mmCIF file of C-alpha atoms in Angstrom:
data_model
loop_
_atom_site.group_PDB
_atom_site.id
_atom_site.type_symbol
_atom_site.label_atom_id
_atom_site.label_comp_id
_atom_site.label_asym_id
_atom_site.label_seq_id
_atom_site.Cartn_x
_atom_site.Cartn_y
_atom_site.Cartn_z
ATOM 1 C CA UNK A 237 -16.202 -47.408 -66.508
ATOM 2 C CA UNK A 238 -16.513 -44.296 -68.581
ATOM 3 C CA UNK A 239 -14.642 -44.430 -72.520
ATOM 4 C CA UNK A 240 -14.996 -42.169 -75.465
ATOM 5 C CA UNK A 241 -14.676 -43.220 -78.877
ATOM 6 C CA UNK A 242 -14.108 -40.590 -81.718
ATOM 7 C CA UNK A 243 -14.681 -42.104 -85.525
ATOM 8 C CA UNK A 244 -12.381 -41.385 -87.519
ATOM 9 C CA UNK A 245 -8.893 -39.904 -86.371
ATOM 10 C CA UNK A 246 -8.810 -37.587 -89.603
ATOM 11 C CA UNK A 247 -11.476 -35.532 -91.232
ATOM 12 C CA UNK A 248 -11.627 -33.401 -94.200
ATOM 13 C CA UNK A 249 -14.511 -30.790 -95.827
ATOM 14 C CA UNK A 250 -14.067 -28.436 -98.139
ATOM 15 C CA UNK A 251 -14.647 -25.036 -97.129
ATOM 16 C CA UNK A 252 -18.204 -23.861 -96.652
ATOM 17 C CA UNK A 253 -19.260 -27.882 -96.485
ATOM 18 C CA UNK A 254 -20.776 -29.304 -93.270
ATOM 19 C CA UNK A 255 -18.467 -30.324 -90.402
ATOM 20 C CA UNK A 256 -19.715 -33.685 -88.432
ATOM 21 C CA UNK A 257 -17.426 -35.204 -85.937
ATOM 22 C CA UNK A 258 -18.625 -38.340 -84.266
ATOM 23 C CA UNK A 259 -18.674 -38.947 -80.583
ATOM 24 C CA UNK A 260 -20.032 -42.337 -78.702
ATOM 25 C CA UNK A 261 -19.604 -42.095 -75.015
ATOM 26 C CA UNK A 262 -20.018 -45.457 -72.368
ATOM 27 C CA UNK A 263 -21.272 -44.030 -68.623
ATOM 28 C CA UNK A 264 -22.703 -46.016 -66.232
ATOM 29 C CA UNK A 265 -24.826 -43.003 -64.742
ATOM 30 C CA UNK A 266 -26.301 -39.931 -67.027
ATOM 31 C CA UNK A 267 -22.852 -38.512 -68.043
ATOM 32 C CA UNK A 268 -21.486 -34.882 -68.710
ATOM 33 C CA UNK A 269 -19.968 -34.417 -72.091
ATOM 34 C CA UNK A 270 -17.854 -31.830 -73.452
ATOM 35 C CA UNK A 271 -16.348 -31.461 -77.100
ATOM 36 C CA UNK A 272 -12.293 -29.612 -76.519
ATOM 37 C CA UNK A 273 -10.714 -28.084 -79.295
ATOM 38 C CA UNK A 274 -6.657 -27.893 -79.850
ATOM 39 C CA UNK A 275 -5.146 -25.668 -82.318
ATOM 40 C CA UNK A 276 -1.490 -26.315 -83.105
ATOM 41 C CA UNK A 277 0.674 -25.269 -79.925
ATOM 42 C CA UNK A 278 -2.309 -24.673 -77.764
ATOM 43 C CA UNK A 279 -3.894 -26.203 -74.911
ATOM 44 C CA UNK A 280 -7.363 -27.252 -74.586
ATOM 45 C CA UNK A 281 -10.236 -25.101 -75.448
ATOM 46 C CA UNK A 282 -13.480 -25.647 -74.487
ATOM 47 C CA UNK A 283 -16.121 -25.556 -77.447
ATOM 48 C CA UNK A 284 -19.196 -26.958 -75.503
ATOM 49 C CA UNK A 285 -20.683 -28.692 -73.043
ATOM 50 C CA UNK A 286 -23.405 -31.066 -71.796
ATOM 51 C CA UNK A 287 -24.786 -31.407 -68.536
ATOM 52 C CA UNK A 288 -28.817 -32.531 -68.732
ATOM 53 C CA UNK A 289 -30.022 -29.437 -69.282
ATOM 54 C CA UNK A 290 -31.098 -29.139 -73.163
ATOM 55 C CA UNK A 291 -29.895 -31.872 -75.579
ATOM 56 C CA UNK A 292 -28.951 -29.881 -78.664
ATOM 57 C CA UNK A 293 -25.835 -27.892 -76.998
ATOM 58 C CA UNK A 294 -24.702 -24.517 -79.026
ATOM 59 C CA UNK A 295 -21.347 -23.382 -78.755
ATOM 60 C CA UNK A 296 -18.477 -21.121 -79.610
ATOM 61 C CA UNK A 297 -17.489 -20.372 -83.160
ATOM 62 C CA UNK A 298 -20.964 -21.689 -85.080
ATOM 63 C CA UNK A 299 -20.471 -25.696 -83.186
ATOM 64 C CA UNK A 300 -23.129 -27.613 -81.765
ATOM 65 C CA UNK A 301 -23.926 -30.961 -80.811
ATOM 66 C CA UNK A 302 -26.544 -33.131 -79.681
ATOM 67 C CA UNK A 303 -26.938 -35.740 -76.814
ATOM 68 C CA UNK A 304 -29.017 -38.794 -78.034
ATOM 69 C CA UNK A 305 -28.678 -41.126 -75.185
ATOM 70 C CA UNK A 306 -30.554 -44.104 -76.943
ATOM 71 C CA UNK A 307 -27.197 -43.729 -79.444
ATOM 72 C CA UNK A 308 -24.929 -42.610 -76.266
ATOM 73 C CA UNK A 309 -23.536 -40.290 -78.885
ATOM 74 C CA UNK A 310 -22.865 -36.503 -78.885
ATOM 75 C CA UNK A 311 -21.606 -35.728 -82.153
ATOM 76 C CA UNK A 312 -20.469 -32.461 -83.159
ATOM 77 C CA UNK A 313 -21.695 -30.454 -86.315
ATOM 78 C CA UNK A 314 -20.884 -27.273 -87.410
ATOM 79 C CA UNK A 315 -23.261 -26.146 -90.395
ATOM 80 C CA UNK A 316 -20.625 -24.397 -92.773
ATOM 81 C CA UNK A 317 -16.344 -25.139 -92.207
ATOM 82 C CA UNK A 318 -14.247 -22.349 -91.891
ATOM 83 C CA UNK A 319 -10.364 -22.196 -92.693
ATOM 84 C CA UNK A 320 -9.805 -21.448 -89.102
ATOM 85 C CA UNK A 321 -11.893 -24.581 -88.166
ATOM 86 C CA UNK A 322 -9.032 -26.848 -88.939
ATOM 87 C CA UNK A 323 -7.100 -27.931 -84.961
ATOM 88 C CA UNK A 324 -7.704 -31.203 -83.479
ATOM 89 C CA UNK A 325 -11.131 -31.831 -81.481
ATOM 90 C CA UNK A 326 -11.766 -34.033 -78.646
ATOM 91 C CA UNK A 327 -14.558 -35.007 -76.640
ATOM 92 C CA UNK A 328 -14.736 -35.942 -73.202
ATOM 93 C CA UNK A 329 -17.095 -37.658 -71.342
ATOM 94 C CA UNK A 330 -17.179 -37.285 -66.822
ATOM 95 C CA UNK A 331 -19.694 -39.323 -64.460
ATOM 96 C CA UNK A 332 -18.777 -36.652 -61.424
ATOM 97 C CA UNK A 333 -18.222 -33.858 -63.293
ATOM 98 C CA UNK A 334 -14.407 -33.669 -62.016
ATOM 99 C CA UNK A 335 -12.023 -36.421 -64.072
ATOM 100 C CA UNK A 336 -12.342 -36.704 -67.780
ATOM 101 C CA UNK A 337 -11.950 -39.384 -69.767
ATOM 102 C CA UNK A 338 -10.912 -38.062 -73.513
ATOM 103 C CA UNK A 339 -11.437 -39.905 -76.459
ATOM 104 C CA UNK A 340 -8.444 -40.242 -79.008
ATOM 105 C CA UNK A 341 -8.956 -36.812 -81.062
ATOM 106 C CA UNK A 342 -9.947 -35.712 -84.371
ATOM 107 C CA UNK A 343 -7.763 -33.947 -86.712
ATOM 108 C CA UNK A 344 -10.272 -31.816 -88.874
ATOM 109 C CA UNK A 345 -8.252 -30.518 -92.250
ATOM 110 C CA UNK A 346 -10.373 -27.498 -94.237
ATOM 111 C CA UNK A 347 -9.845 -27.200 -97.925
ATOM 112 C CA UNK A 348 -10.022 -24.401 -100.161
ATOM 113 C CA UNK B 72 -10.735 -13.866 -70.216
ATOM 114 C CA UNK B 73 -8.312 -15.204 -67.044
ATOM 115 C CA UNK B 74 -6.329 -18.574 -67.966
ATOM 116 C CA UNK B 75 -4.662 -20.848 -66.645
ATOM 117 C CA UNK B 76 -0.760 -20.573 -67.516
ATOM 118 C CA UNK B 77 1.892 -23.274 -67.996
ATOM 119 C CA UNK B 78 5.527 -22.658 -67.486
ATOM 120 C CA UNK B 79 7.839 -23.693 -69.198
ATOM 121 C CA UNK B 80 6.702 -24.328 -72.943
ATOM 122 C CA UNK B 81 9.332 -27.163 -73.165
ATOM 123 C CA UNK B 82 11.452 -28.817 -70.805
ATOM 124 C CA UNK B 83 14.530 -31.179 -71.925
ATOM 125 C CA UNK B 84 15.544 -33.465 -69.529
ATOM 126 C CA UNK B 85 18.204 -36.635 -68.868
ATOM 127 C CA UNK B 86 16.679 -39.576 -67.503
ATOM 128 C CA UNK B 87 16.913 -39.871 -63.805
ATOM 129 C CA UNK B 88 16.730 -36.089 -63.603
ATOM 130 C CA UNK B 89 13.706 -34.743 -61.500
ATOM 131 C CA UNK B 90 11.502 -31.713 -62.968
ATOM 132 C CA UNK B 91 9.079 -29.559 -61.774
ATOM 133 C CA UNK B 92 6.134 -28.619 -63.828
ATOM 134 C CA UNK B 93 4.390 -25.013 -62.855
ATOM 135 C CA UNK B 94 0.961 -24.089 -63.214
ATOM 136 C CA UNK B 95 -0.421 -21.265 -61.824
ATOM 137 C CA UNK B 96 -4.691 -22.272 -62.195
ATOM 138 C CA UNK B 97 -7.460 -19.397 -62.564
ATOM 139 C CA UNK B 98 -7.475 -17.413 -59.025
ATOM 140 C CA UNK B 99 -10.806 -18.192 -58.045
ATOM 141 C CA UNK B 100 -10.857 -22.274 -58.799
ATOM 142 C CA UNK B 101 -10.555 -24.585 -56.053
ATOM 143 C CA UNK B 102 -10.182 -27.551 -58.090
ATOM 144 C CA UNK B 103 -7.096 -28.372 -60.229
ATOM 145 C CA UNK B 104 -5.553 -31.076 -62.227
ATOM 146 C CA UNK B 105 -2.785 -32.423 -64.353
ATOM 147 C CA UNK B 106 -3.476 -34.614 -67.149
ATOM 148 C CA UNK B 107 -0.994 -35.957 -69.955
ATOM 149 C CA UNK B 108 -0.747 -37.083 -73.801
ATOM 150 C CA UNK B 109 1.859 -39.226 -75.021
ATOM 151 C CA UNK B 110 2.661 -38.331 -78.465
ATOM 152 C CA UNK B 111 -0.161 -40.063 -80.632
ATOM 153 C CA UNK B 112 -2.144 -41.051 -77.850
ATOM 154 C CA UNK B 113 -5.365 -40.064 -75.766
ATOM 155 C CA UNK B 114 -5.451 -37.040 -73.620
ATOM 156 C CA UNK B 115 -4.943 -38.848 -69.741
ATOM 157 C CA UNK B 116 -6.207 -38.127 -66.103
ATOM 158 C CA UNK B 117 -3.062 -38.152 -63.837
ATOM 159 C CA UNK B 118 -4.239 -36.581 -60.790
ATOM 160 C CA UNK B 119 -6.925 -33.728 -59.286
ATOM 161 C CA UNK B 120 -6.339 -31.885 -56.098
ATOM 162 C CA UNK B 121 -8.785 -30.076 -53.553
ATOM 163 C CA UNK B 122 -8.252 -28.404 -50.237
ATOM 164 C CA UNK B 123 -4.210 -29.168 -50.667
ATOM 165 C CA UNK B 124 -4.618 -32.460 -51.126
ATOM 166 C CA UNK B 125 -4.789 -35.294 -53.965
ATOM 167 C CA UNK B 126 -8.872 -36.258 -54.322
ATOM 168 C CA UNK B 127 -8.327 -38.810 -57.055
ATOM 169 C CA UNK B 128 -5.062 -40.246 -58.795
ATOM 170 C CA UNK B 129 -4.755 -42.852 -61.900
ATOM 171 C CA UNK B 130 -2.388 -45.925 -62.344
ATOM 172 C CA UNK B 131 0.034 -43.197 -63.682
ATOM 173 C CA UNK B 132 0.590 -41.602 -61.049
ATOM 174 C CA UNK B 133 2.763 -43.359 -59.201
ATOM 175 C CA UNK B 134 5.444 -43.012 -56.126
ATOM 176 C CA UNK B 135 7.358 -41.125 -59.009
ATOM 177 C CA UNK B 136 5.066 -37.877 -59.403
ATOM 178 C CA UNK B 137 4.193 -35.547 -56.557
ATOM 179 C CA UNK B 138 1.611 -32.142 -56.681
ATOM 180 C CA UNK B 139 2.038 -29.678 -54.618
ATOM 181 C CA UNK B 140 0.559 -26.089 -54.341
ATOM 182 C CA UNK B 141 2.871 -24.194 -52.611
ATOM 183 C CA UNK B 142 1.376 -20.927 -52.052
ATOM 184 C CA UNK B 143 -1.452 -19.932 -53.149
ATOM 185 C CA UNK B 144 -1.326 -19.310 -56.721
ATOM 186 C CA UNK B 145 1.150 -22.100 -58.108
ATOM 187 C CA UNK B 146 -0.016 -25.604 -58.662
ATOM 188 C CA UNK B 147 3.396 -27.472 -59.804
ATOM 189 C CA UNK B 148 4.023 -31.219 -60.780
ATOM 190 C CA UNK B 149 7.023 -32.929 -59.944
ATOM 191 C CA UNK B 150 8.880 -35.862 -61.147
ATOM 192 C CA UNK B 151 11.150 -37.185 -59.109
ATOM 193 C CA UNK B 152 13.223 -39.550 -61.416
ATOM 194 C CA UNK B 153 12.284 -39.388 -65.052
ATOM 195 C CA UNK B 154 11.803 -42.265 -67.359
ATOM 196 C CA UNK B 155 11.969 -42.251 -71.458
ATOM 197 C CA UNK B 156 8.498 -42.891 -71.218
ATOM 198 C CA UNK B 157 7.459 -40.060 -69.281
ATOM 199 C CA UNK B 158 7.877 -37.842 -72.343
ATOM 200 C CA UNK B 159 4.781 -36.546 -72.909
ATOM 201 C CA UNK B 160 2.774 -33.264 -73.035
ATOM 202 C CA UNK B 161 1.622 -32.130 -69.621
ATOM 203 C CA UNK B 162 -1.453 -30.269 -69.505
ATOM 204 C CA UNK B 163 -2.392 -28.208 -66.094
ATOM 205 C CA UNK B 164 -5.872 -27.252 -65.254
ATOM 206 C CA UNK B 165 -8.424 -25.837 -63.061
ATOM 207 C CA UNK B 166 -12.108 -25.797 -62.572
ATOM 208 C CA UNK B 167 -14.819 -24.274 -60.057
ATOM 209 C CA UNK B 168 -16.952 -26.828 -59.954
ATOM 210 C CA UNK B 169 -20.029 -24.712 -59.339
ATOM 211 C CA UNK B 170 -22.145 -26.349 -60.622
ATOM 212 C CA UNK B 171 -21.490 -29.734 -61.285
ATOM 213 C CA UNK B 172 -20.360 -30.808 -64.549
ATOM 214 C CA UNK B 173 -18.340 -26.809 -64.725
ATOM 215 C CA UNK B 174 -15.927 -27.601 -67.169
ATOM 216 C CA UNK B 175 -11.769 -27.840 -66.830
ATOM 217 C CA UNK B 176 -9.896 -25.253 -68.028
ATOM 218 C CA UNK B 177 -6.605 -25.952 -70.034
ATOM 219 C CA UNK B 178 -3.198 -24.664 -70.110
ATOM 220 C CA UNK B 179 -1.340 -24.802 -73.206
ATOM 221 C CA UNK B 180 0.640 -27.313 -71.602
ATOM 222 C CA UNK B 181 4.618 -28.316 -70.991
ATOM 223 C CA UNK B 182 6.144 -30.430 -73.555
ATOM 224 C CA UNK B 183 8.770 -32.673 -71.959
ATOM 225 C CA UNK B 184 11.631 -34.124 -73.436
ATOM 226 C CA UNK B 185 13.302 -37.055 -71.358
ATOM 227 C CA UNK B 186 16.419 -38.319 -73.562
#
């Protein structure tokens, strides 16, 4: 059975500091991944995705992550936080491609 | 950028009542889904849906929940009797699935209220 699990349910950088947001995924078969990003009274946005093509995974608004499958983890970094960076991030983890199994969510806070 | 919209924003209902969810997916998916989070909890499959009719359903979804695509641009959830514990945030989407692994895409989802 697939499962996600997200470390740490809060998160806070200071402005202009690095962003990491942890992701280990279980899949019984080479999995795809996705990272979703929720800003307050919004649905789900995709950030990224992973689906065996390259490992290191760029996407929208300066995120990226990286599947290590000898860590079955596919954390997500983001080099330098931005105020608008703060929303709640999930990642998601599908064996078929079709139903997603989400882990519980990270609320990322920014400072200034 | 075409989306997939949710209507209504909130719905307040009395338990026992039945509601009706509407989603109306991106025009050119096939594929579409409803998927739930209980306040504080994980973001959860209920059910996808291909070729008018229900490809895979969770635990959740029981006798009490129906899909249904009417025509063919609404996608709608209905409850048929609602429990306390069916208060939740209800999150439609829709995917191509070309290729494999395509990702979902979300509505901003339908907050209901069962008191």
């Amino acid at each position: 059975a697939q499962s996600v699990t997200q470390l740490g349910s809060h998160v806070s950088v200071s402005e202009g500091a690095l962003v990491l947001l942890r992701c280990n995924y279980s899949s019984s078969v080479p999995p795809y991944l996705f990272w979703y990003v929720q800003y307050p009274n919004q649905g789900l946005q995709l950030l990224l995705k992973y689906t065996s093509a390259a490992t290191l995974v760029k996407g929208i608004n300066g995120f990226e992550a990286e599947f290590k499958k000898s860590e079955t983890s596919f954390h997500l970094t983001k080099p330098s936080a931005h105020m608008s960076d703060a929303a709640e991030y999930f990642c998601a983890v599908s064996e078929d491609g079709n139903k997603l199994v989400f882990g519980a969510g990270t609320i990322l806070r920014v400072k200034s | 950028e075409p989306e997939v919209t949710q209507t209504p924003s909130h719905q307040v209902t009395q338990m026992g009542q039945e509601v009706i969810l509407r989603c109306v997916p991106i025009s050119n998916h096939l594929y579409f889904y409803w998927y739930r989070q209980i306040l504080g909890q994980k973001v959860e499959f209920l059910v996808s849906f291909y070729n008018n009719e229900i490809s895979e359903k969770s635990e959740i979804f029981d006798d009490q929940f129906s899909v249904e695509r009417p025509d063919g641009s609404n996608f709608t959830l209905k409850i048929r009797s609602t429990k306390l514990e069916d208060s939740a945030m209800y999150f439609c989407a829709s995917s191509d699935r070309t290729p494999i692994g395509s990702p979902l895409h979300f509505g901003n989802g339908t907050r209901l209220t069962v008191t």
